[in-house]
CSV table of C-alpha atoms in Angstrom, one decimal:
chain,number,residue,atom,x,y,z
A,1,UNK,CA,-14.7,4.3,-13.0
A,2,UNK,CA,-17.4,3.4,-10.5
A,3,UNK,CA,-15.3,0.9,-8.6
A,4,UNK,CA,-11.5,1.0,-8.2
A,5,UNK,CA,-8.9,-1.1,-6.3
A,6,UNK,CA,-6.1,0.8,-4.5
A,7,UNK,CA,-3.3,-1.7,-4.2
A,8,UNK,CA,0.2,-1.7,-2.8
A,9,UNK,CA,2.7,-2.6,-5.6
A,10,UNK,CA,5.8,-3.2,-3.5
A,11,UNK,CA,6.3,-4.5,0.1
A,12,UNK,CA,3.7,-2.3,1.7
A,13,UNK,CA,4.1,1.2,3.3
A,14,UNK,CA,3.8,2.8,-0.2
A,15,UNK,CA,1.4,5.5,1.0
A,16,UNK,CA,-2.0,3.8,0.4
A,17,UNK,CA,-3.6,5.6,3.3
A,18,UNK,CA,-3.2,9.0,1.8
A,19,UNK,CA,-4.6,8.0,-1.6
A,20,UNK,CA,-7.6,6.0,-0.2
A,21,UNK,CA,-8.5,8.9,2.0
A,22,UNK,CA,-8.4,11.3,-1.0
A,23,UNK,CA,-10.5,9.0,-3.1
A,24,UNK,CA,-12.9,8.0,-0.2
A,25,UNK,CA,-14.3,11.6,-0.3
A,26,UNK,CA,-15.7,10.6,-3.7
A,27,UNK,CA,-16.7,7.0,-2.7
A,28,UNK,CA,-20.0,5.8,-1.3
A,29,UNK,CA,-18.2,2.7,0.1
A,30,UNK,CA,-14.7,1.8,1.1
A,31,UNK,CA,-13.9,-1.9,1.6
A,32,UNK,CA,-10.9,-3.5,3.3
A,33,UNK,CA,-10.7,-7.1,2.1
A,34,UNK,CA,-7.6,-8.8,3.7
A,35,UNK,CA,-5.2,-8.7,6.5
A,36,UNK,CA,-5.8,-7.3,10.0
A,37,UNK,CA,-4.2,-4.9,12.4
A,38,UNK,CA,-0.7,-5.9,11.1
A,39,UNK,CA,-1.4,-3.2,8.5
A,40,UNK,CA,-0.7,0.4,9.2
A,41,UNK,CA,-2.0,3.3,7.2
A,42,UNK,CA,-1.0,6.8,8.2
A,43,UNK,CA,-3.6,9.5,7.2
A,44,UNK,CA,-3.3,13.2,7.7
A,45,UNK,CA,-6.7,14.8,8.0
A,46,UNK,CA,-7.6,18.4,9.0
A,47,UNK,CA,-4.1,19.0,10.2
A,48,UNK,CA,-4.1,15.9,12.4
A,49,UNK,CA,-2.3,12.6,11.9
A,50,UNK,CA,-4.0,9.3,12.4
A,51,UNK,CA,-2.5,5.8,12.4
A,52,UNK,CA,-5.1,3.3,11.2
A,53,UNK,CA,-4.5,-0.5,11.5
A,54,UNK,CA,-7.9,-2.2,11.0
A,55,UNK,CA,-10.4,0.6,10.1
A,56,UNK,CA,-10.6,1.7,6.4
A,57,UNK,CA,-9.2,5.1,5.5
A,58,UNK,CA,-12.7,6.4,4.6
A,59,UNK,CA,-13.7,6.5,8.2
A,60,UNK,CA,-13.1,10.3,8.3
A,61,UNK,CA,-15.8,10.9,5.7
A,62,UNK,CA,-19.2,10.7,7.4
A,63,UNK,CA,-21.1,10.0,4.2
A,64,UNK,CA,-18.8,7.0,3.3
A,65,UNK,CA,-19.7,3.5,4.5
A,66,UNK,CA,-16.6,1.6,5.6
A,67,UNK,CA,-16.6,-2.2,5.3
A,68,UNK,CA,-14.3,-4.7,7.0
A,69,UNK,CA,-14.7,-7.6,4.6
A,70,UNK,CA,-14.9,-11.3,5.0
A,71,UNK,CA,-11.3,-11.8,3.9
A,72,UNK,CA,-10.0,-10.0,6.9
A,73,UNK,CA,-8.9,-11.4,10.3
A,74,UNK,CA,-10.0,-9.0,12.9
A,75,UNK,CA,-8.7,-8.6,16.5
A,76,UNK,CA,-11.8,-7.4,18.3
A,77,UNK,CA,-9.9,-5.9,21.2
A,78,UNK,CA,-7.6,-4.0,18.9
A,79,UNK,CA,-10.5,-2.9,16.8
A,80,UNK,CA,-12.4,-1.7,19.9
A,81,UNK,CA,-9.4,0.4,21.0
A,82,UNK,CA,-8.9,1.9,17.5
A,83,UNK,CA,-12.6,2.8,17.4
A,84,UNK,CA,-12.5,4.4,20.8
A,85,UNK,CA,-9.5,6.6,19.7
A,86,UNK,CA,-11.5,7.7,16.7
A,87,UNK,CA,-14.6,8.4,18.7
A,88,UNK,CA,-12.6,10.5,21.1
A,89,UNK,CA,-11.2,12.5,18.1
A,90,UNK,CA,-14.8,13.2,17.0
A,91,UNK,CA,-15.5,10.4,14.5
A,92,UNK,CA,-18.4,8.3,15.9
A,93,UNK,CA,-17.7,5.2,13.6
A,94,UNK,CA,-21.4,4.8,12.9
A,95,UNK,CA,-20.3,4.5,9.2
A,96,UNK,CA,-18.4,1.2,9.9
A,97,UNK,CA,-19.6,-2.3,9.2
A,98,UNK,CA,-18.0,-5.6,10.0
A,99,UNK,CA,-18.6,-8.7,7.9
A,100,UNK,CA,-20.3,-11.5,9.8
A,101,UNK,CA,-18.0,-13.9,7.8
A,102,UNK,CA,-14.7,-12.3,8.8
A,103,UNK,CA,-12.5,-14.4,11.1
A,104,UNK,CA,-11.7,-13.4,14.7
A,105,UNK,CA,-8.1,-12.9,15.8
A,106,UNK,CA,-8.1,-14.0,19.4
A,107,UNK,CA,-5.7,-13.9,22.3
A,108,UNK,CA,-4.3,-17.4,21.8
A,109,UNK,CA,-3.5,-16.5,18.1
A,110,UNK,CA,-1.2,-13.7,19.3
A,111,UNK,CA,0.5,-15.9,21.8
A,112,UNK,CA,1.1,-18.6,19.2
A,113,UNK,CA,2.3,-16.1,16.7
A,114,UNK,CA,5.1,-14.9,19.1
A,115,UNK,CA,6.0,-18.5,20.1
A,116,UNK,CA,6.1,-19.8,16.6
A,117,UNK,CA,8.3,-16.9,15.5
A,118,UNK,CA,10.7,-17.4,18.4
A,119,UNK,CA,11.0,-21.1,17.6
A,120,UNK,CA,12.2,-20.3,14.0
A,121,UNK,CA,15.3,-18.5,15.5
A,122,UNK,CA,17.5,-17.4,12.6
A,123,UNK,CA,14.9,-18.5,10.1
A,124,UNK,CA,12.2,-16.1,11.5
A,125,UNK,CA,9.7,-14.6,9.1
A,126,UNK,CA,9.7,-11.1,10.6
A,127,UNK,CA,6.0,-11.3,11.6
A,128,UNK,CA,4.3,-8.4,13.4
A,129,UNK,CA,3.2,-10.9,16.1
A,130,UNK,CA,-0.4,-9.7,15.8
A,131,UNK,CA,-1.7,-13.3,15.5
A,132,UNK,CA,-2.5,-12.9,11.8
A,133,UNK,CA,-0.8,-16.1,10.6
A,134,UNK,CA,-2.3,-18.4,13.2
A,135,UNK,CA,-5.8,-16.9,12.6
A,136,UNK,CA,-5.5,-17.6,8.8
A,137,UNK,CA,-4.2,-21.0,9.7
A,138,UNK,CA,-7.3,-21.8,11.7
A,139,UNK,CA,-9.4,-20.4,8.9
A,140,UNK,CA,-7.9,-22.7,6.2
A,141,UNK,CA,-7.9,-25.7,8.6
A,142,UNK,CA,-11.6,-25.0,9.2
A,143,UNK,CA,-11.2,-24.5,12.9
A,144,UNK,CA,-11.6,-20.7,13.1
A,145,UNK,CA,-14.2,-18.5,14.8
A,146,UNK,CA,-16.1,-16.0,12.6
A,147,UNK,CA,-17.8,-12.8,13.8
A,148,UNK,CA,-21.2,-14.4,13.5
A,149,UNK,CA,-19.9,-16.9,16.1
A,150,UNK,CA,-18.2,-14.2,18.2
A,151,UNK,CA,-21.4,-12.2,18.8
A,152,UNK,CA,-23.5,-15.4,19.3
A,153,UNK,CA,-24.7,-16.2,22.8
A,154,UNK,CA,-22.8,-19.5,22.6
A,155,UNK,CA,-19.4,-17.8,22.1
A,156,UNK,CA,-18.2,-18.6,25.7
A,157,UNK,CA,-18.8,-22.3,25.1
A,158,UNK,CA,-17.1,-22.2,21.7
A,159,UNK,CA,-14.2,-20.1,23.0
A,160,UNK,CA,-13.6,-22.5,26.0
A,161,UNK,CA,-13.4,-25.5,23.6
A,162,UNK,CA,-11.0,-23.7,21.2
A,163,UNK,CA,-8.8,-22.3,24.0
A,164,UNK,CA,-8.4,-25.7,25.6
A,165,UNK,CA,-6.9,-27.0,22.4
A,166,UNK,CA,-4.7,-24.0,21.7
A,167,UNK,CA,-3.4,-24.0,25.3
A,168,UNK,CA,-1.9,-27.4,24.7
A,169,UNK,CA,0.0,-26.0,21.7
A,170,UNK,CA,1.1,-22.9,23.7
A,171,UNK,CA,2.5,-25.1,26.5
A,172,UNK,CA,4.2,-27.4,24.0
A,173,UNK,CA,6.0,-24.4,22.5
A,174,UNK,CA,7.1,-23.3,25.9
A,175,UNK,CA,4.5,-20.7,26.8
A,176,UNK,CA,2.1,-20.2,29.7
A,177,UNK,CA,-1.5,-21.3,29.2
A,178,UNK,CA,-4.1,-18.5,28.9
A,179,UNK,CA,-6.6,-18.4,31.8
A,180,UNK,CA,-10.1,-18.9,30.3
A,181,UNK,CA,-12.1,-16.7,32.7
A,182,UNK,CA,-9.6,-13.8,32.6
A,183,UNK,CA,-9.5,-14.0,28.8
A,184,UNK,CA,-13.2,-14.3,28.3
A,185,UNK,CA,-13.9,-11.2,30.5
A,186,UNK,CA,-11.8,-9.1,28.0
A,187,UNK,CA,-14.3,-10.0,25.3
A,188,UNK,CA,-17.7,-9.6,27.0
A,189,UNK,CA,-17.9,-5.8,26.9
A,190,UNK,CA,-16.3,-5.7,23.5
A,191,UNK,CA,-18.9,-8.1,22.1
A,192,UNK,CA,-21.7,-5.9,23.3
A,193,UNK,CA,-20.1,-2.8,21.7
A,194,UNK,CA,-19.3,-4.4,18.4
A,195,UNK,CA,-22.5,-6.5,17.8
A,196,UNK,CA,-24.5,-3.7,16.1
A,197,UNK,CA,-21.6,-3.2,13.6
A,198,UNK,CA,-21.7,-6.9,12.5
A,199,UNK,CA,-23.8,-7.3,9.3
A,200,UNK,CA,-24.1,-9.3,6.1
A,201,UNK,CA,-21.7,-7.3,3.9
A,202,UNK,CA,-22.3,-9.5,0.8
A,203,UNK,CA,-25.9,-8.2,0.8
A,204,UNK,CA,-24.8,-4.6,1.3
A,205,UNK,CA,-22.4,-4.8,-1.6
A,206,UNK,CA,-25.0,-6.4,-3.9
A,207,UNK,CA,-27.4,-3.6,-3.2
A,208,UNK,CA,-24.6,-1.1,-3.8
A,209,UNK,CA,-24.0,-2.6,-7.2
A,210,UNK,CA,-27.7,-2.4,-8.1
A,211,UNK,CA,-27.8,1.2,-7.0
A,212,UNK,CA,-24.6,2.0,-9.1
A,213,UNK,CA,-22.7,3.2,-6.0
A,214,UNK,CA,-19.0,4.2,-6.2
A,215,UNK,CA,-16.9,1.6,-4.3
A,216,UNK,CA,-13.2,1.9,-3.4
A,217,UNK,CA,-11.4,-1.3,-2.4
A,218,UNK,CA,-8.5,-0.6,0.0
A,219,UNK,CA,-5.6,-3.1,0.0
A,220,UNK,CA,-3.3,-3.6,2.9
A,221,UNK,CA,0.4,-4.6,2.8
A,222,UNK,CA,1.7,-5.0,-0.7
A,223,UNK,CA,2.1,-7.3,-3.7
A,224,UNK,CA,5.5,-8.7,-2.6
A,225,UNK,CA,3.9,-9.8,0.7
A,226,UNK,CA,1.1,-11.8,-1.0
A,227,UNK,CA,1.1,-15.4,0.2
A,228,UNK,CA,1.1,-16.7,-3.4
A,229,UNK,CA,3.0,-14.1,-5.3
A,230,UNK,CA,5.3,-12.5,-2.7
A,231,UNK,CA,8.8,-13.5,-1.6
A,232,UNK,CA,7.6,-16.6,0.1
A,233,UNK,CA,7.9,-17.5,3.0
A,234,UNK,CA,8.7,-14.0,4.0
A,235,UNK,CA,5.2,-12.9,3.3
A,236,UNK,CA,1.9,-12.2,5.1
A,237,UNK,CA,-0.8,-14.9,5.3
A,238,UNK,CA,-3.4,-13.4,2.9
A,239,UNK,CA,-3.7,-12.3,-0.8
A,240,UNK,CA,-2.7,-8.7,-1.1
A,241,UNK,CA,-3.0,-8.8,-4.9
A,242,UNK,CA,-6.0,-7.9,-7.0
A,243,UNK,CA,-7.5,-11.4,-6.8
A,244,UNK,CA,-7.8,-11.1,-3.0
A,245,UNK,CA,-10.2,-8.1,-3.5
A,246,UNK,CA,-12.8,-10.4,-5.0
A,247,UNK,CA,-12.6,-13.3,-2.6
A,248,UNK,CA,-12.1,-11.0,0.4
A,249,UNK,CA,-15.1,-8.9,-0.3
A,250,UNK,CA,-17.5,-11.1,-2.2
A,251,UNK,CA,-18.0,-8.4,-4.8
A,252,UNK,CA,-18.1,-10.9,-7.7
A,253,UNK,CA,-15.9,-11.2,-10.8
A,254,UNK,CA,-15.9,-8.3,-13.2
A,255,UNK,CA,-17.3,-5.6,-10.9
A,256,UNK,CA,-14.0,-4.0,-10.0
A,257,UNK,CA,-13.3,-1.8,-13.1
A,258,UNK,CA,-9.7,-1.0,-12.5
A,259,UNK,CA,-6.7,-1.0,-10.2
A,260,UNK,CA,-4.6,1.9,-9.1
A,261,UNK,CA,-1.1,0.8,-8.1
A,262,UNK,CA,0.5,2.8,-5.2
A,263,UNK,CA,4.2,3.0,-6.0
A,264,UNK,CA,6.8,4.5,-3.7
A,265,UNK,CA,9.4,6.5,-5.5
A,266,UNK,CA,12.1,4.3,-4.0
A,267,UNK,CA,11.7,0.9,-2.3
A,268,UNK,CA,11.3,-0.2,1.3
A,269,UNK,CA,10.4,-3.3,3.2
A,270,UNK,CA,10.1,-4.4,6.8
A,271,UNK,CA,11.2,-7.8,8.1
A,272,UNK,CA,13.2,-10.6,6.7
A,273,UNK,CA,13.6,-11.7,3.1
A,274,UNK,CA,15.5,-10.8,-0.1
A,275,UNK,CA,15.8,-7.2,-1.3
A,276,UNK,CA,17.9,-6.8,-4.4
A,277,UNK,CA,18.2,-3.0,-4.4
A,278,UNK,CA,18.8,-2.6,-0.7
A,279,UNK,CA,21.2,0.1,0.4
A,280,UNK,CA,23.4,0.2,3.5
A,281,UNK,CA,24.9,3.7,3.2
A,282,UNK,CA,24.3,7.3,4.0
A,283,UNK,CA,21.7,7.6,1.2
A,284,UNK,CA,19.6,4.9,3.0
A,285,UNK,CA,20.0,6.7,6.3
A,286,UNK,CA,19.1,10.1,4.8
A,287,UNK,CA,15.9,8.7,3.1
A,288,UNK,CA,14.9,6.8,6.3
A,289,UNK,CA,15.1,9.9,8.5
A,290,UNK,CA,13.7,12.3,5.9
A,291,UNK,CA,10.6,10.1,5.3
A,292,UNK,CA,10.3,8.7,8.8
A,293,UNK,CA,10.6,5.2,7.5
A,294,UNK,CA,9.7,3.3,10.6
A,295,UNK,CA,6.8,0.8,10.7
A,296,UNK,CA,3.5,2.2,11.8
A,297,UNK,CA,2.7,-1.0,13.7
A,298,UNK,CA,6.1,-2.3,14.7
A,299,UNK,CA,8.2,0.9,14.8
A,300,UNK,CA,11.0,-1.1,13.2
A,301,UNK,CA,13.2,0.8,10.9
A,302,UNK,CA,12.4,0.0,7.3
A,303,UNK,CA,15.0,-1.3,4.9
A,304,UNK,CA,15.7,1.2,2.1
A,305,UNK,CA,16.6,0.6,-1.5
A,306,UNK,CA,16.5,2.2,-5.0
A,307,UNK,CA,13.3,1.8,-7.1
A,308,UNK,CA,13.2,-1.8,-8.6
A,309,UNK,CA,11.4,-1.8,-11.9
A,310,UNK,CA,11.9,-5.6,-12.4
A,311,UNK,CA,9.9,-6.1,-9.2
A,312,UNK,CA,7.3,-3.5,-10.3
A,313,UNK,CA,6.9,-5.1,-13.7
A,314,UNK,CA,6.2,-8.4,-12.0
A,315,UNK,CA,3.7,-6.6,-9.7
A,316,UNK,CA,2.0,-5.1,-12.8
A,317,UNK,CA,1.7,-8.5,-14.3
A,318,UNK,CA,0.0,-10.2,-11.4
A,319,UNK,CA,-2.3,-7.3,-10.6
A,320,UNK,CA,-3.1,-6.1,-14.0
A,321,UNK,CA,-2.9,-2.4,-13.2
A,322,UNK,CA,-2.6,0.4,-15.9
A,323,UNK,CA,-2.6,3.4,-13.6
A,324,UNK,CA,-0.3,4.4,-10.8
A,325,UNK,CA,0.1,6.9,-8.0
A,326,UNK,CA,3.7,7.8,-7.4
A,327,UNK,CA,4.3,8.5,-3.7
A,328,UNK,CA,7.0,10.3,-1.7
A,329,UNK,CA,8.7,11.8,-4.7
A,330,UNK,CA,9.7,14.8,-2.5
A,331,UNK,CA,11.9,12.5,-0.4
A,332,UNK,CA,14.3,12.1,-3.4
A,333,UNK,CA,15.1,15.8,-3.5
A,334,UNK,CA,18.6,17.0,-2.5
A,335,UNK,CA,20.2,13.5,-2.4
A,336,UNK,CA,22.2,13.8,-5.6
A,337,UNK,CA,22.1,11.1,-8.3
A,338,UNK,CA,19.1,8.7,-8.3
A,339,UNK,CA,19.4,5.1,-9.4
A,340,UNK,CA,16.7,2.9,-10.9
A,341,UNK,CA,17.0,-0.9,-11.2
A,342,UNK,CA,16.0,-2.0,-14.7
A,343,UNK,CA,17.4,-5.6,-14.8
A,344,UNK,CA,19.0,-8.2,-12.5
A,345,UNK,CA,22.3,-9.9,-13.0
A,346,UNK,CA,22.1,-13.6,-12.0
A,347,UNK,CA,25.0,-16.0,-12.3
A,348,UNK,CA,26.5,-13.9,-15.1
A,349,UNK,CA,23.3,-13.4,-17.1
A,350,UNK,CA,21.2,-10.3,-17.3
A,351,UNK,CA,17.5,-11.0,-16.7
A,352,UNK,CA,14.4,-8.9,-16.6
A,353,UNK,CA,12.1,-11.2,-14.6
A,354,UNK,CA,11.7,-11.9,-10.9
A,355,UNK,CA,12.9,-15.4,-9.9
A,356,UNK,CA,10.6,-17.4,-7.7
A,357,UNK,CA,13.5,-19.1,-5.9
A,358,UNK,CA,14.8,-17.1,-3.0
A,359,UNK,CA,18.2,-18.7,-3.5
A,360,UNK,CA,18.3,-17.1,-6.9
A,361,UNK,CA,16.9,-13.9,-5.8
A,362,UNK,CA,19.5,-13.6,-3.0
A,363,UNK,CA,22.2,-14.1,-5.6
A,364,UNK,CA,20.8,-11.5,-8.0
A,365,UNK,CA,22.4,-8.1,-8.2
A,366,UNK,CA,20.8,-4.9,-9.6
A,367,UNK,CA,21.6,-3.4,-13.0
A,368,UNK,CA,21.0,0.4,-12.7
A,369,UNK,CA,20.2,3.4,-14.8
A,370,UNK,CA,21.4,6.6,-13.2
A,371,UNK,CA,19.5,9.9,-13.3
A,372,UNK,CA,20.5,13.4,-12.2
A,373,UNK,CA,18.5,14.5,-9.1
A,374,UNK,CA,17.0,17.8,-8.2
A,375,UNK,CA,17.4,20.3,-5.4
A,376,UNK,CA,14.2,22.3,-5.8
A,377,UNK,CA,11.3,22.2,-3.3
A,378,UNK,CA,8.5,20.4,-5.1
A,379,UNK,CA,5.9,20.4,-2.3
A,380,UNK,CA,4.1,23.4,-3.9
A,381,UNK,CA,3.8,21.9,-7.3
A,382,UNK,CA,0.2,21.7,-8.6
A,383,UNK,CA,0.8,20.2,-12.1
A,384,UNK,CA,3.3,17.9,-13.7
A,385,UNK,CA,4.8,20.8,-15.5
A,386,UNK,CA,5.6,22.5,-12.2
A,387,UNK,CA,8.1,19.8,-11.3
A,388,UNK,CA,11.8,20.2,-12.0
A,389,UNK,CA,12.7,18.7,-15.4
A,390,UNK,CA,14.9,16.0,-13.8
A,391,UNK,CA,11.9,14.9,-11.7
A,392,UNK,CA,9.7,14.9,-14.9
A,393,UNK,CA,12.3,12.7,-16.7
A,394,UNK,CA,12.5,10.3,-13.7
A,395,UNK,CA,8.7,9.9,-13.8
A,396,UNK,CA,8.5,9.5,-17.6
A,397,UNK,CA,11.2,6.8,-17.5
A,398,UNK,CA,9.2,4.7,-15.0
A,399,UNK,CA,6.0,5.2,-16.9
A,400,UNK,CA,7.6,4.1,-20.2
A,401,UNK,CA,9.3,1.0,-18.6
A,402,UNK,CA,6.1,-0.2,-16.9
A,403,UNK,CA,3.7,0.9,-19.7
A,404,UNK,CA,1.5,2.6,-17.1
A,405,UNK,CA,0.3,6.2,-16.5
A,406,UNK,CA,0.8,8.0,-13.2
A,407,UNK,CA,-2.5,9.8,-12.5
A,408,UNK,CA,-1.5,10.9,-9.1
A,409,UNK,CA,1.9,12.3,-7.9
A,410,UNK,CA,2.5,12.9,-4.2
A,411,UNK,CA,4.9,15.8,-3.5
A,412,UNK,CA,4.5,15.9,0.3
A,413,UNK,CA,2.7,14.2,3.3
A,414,UNK,CA,-0.3,16.5,3.4
A,415,UNK,CA,-3.3,15.8,1.2
A,416,UNK,CA,-2.9,19.3,-0.4
A,417,UNK,CA,0.6,18.3,-1.5
A,418,UNK,CA,-0.7,16.1,-4.3
A,419,UNK,CA,-0.8,16.5,-8.1
A,420,UNK,CA,-3.9,15.0,-9.7
A,421,UNK,CA,-2.8,14.4,-13.2
A,422,UNK,CA,-6.0,12.7,-14.3
A,423,UNK,CA,-9.3,12.0,-12.6
A,424,UNK,CA,-10.1,8.3,-12.9
A,425,UNK,CA,-12.6,7.8,-10.0
């Protein structure tokens, strides 16, 4: 395929960074199309570990152009800091482009995010407090600031007008107003630095299509955090599903040839909301510590549960994927029996679909299939046949249930600890 979408199929943190970095070595362009620095991708490259929040995972490959698409909301101060860390590590970021149509996540958005979350008290969403929601709110209400405005000479005037209005909201919510001059000074040098990176990415992608370039679309978060299809309202503010790749990049309908679902071998989520297969036992603690299941951005411990095939079937339906990458399979070694949720039990009935109602989802209990585990070290496996038979059976069961094919199996954190079952890109 000449263009492929790498998408999180669960609640994020599935291991997208590793896969996009592997595939980016084959791509001419990597595009991020939604979210902002509330995302966190961990990438191991040349023996070093990098935590990316805004920058696409293809940044480490000099020949790959990395695009921050129009569907993103970008904190320029955070982006500047991330780029400076990459430059200090030897990556000059000259292969990065920012869409002039992307919206700017500003200081007052962060303040409002924290104040809004605090006002919800026991009904809090579990936001990362990075200003993502308020920035998307401004975008939809047609009162946002885009990067074409941010780098314009009139930005100080525009910012003063917007800050005056937002300060009234901040004070009303019990916060301290943001000082205009102090805040503006934070942006002046950043504007000078970022301006050369801001371009018309729609035109860049159109030319790439004409030249038959290979394009990789990198999703952030995961399907169950999608504002339309996730466990609303415990979701992010953007479309993490396959449809978001079109509107968030401007690539046009039909050009993305396929989707690769990133599937963690168990389930995790960060923040509030229903979680049918969640565990509160020694197995959860073992998995959390073994896999370092703590948020890249928030450092919060992730909630842990068994693999949920009801949820994954729903994810397959809304995204339309036929291929999968199974991640963190090695984490399930040496933990004894492994369970997989195949159905829910809701009010005495067995169902195989994901209810939209959170009241129903909170009442649902998992119906499990149990599989024998394995104790062998699988990190050196190079082919599917190298895996223990119990691991093979686990994988085949998931494939058959979801009617998909795993073309990648991750057996360790390093890029070398990856089984490529089939080349699709």
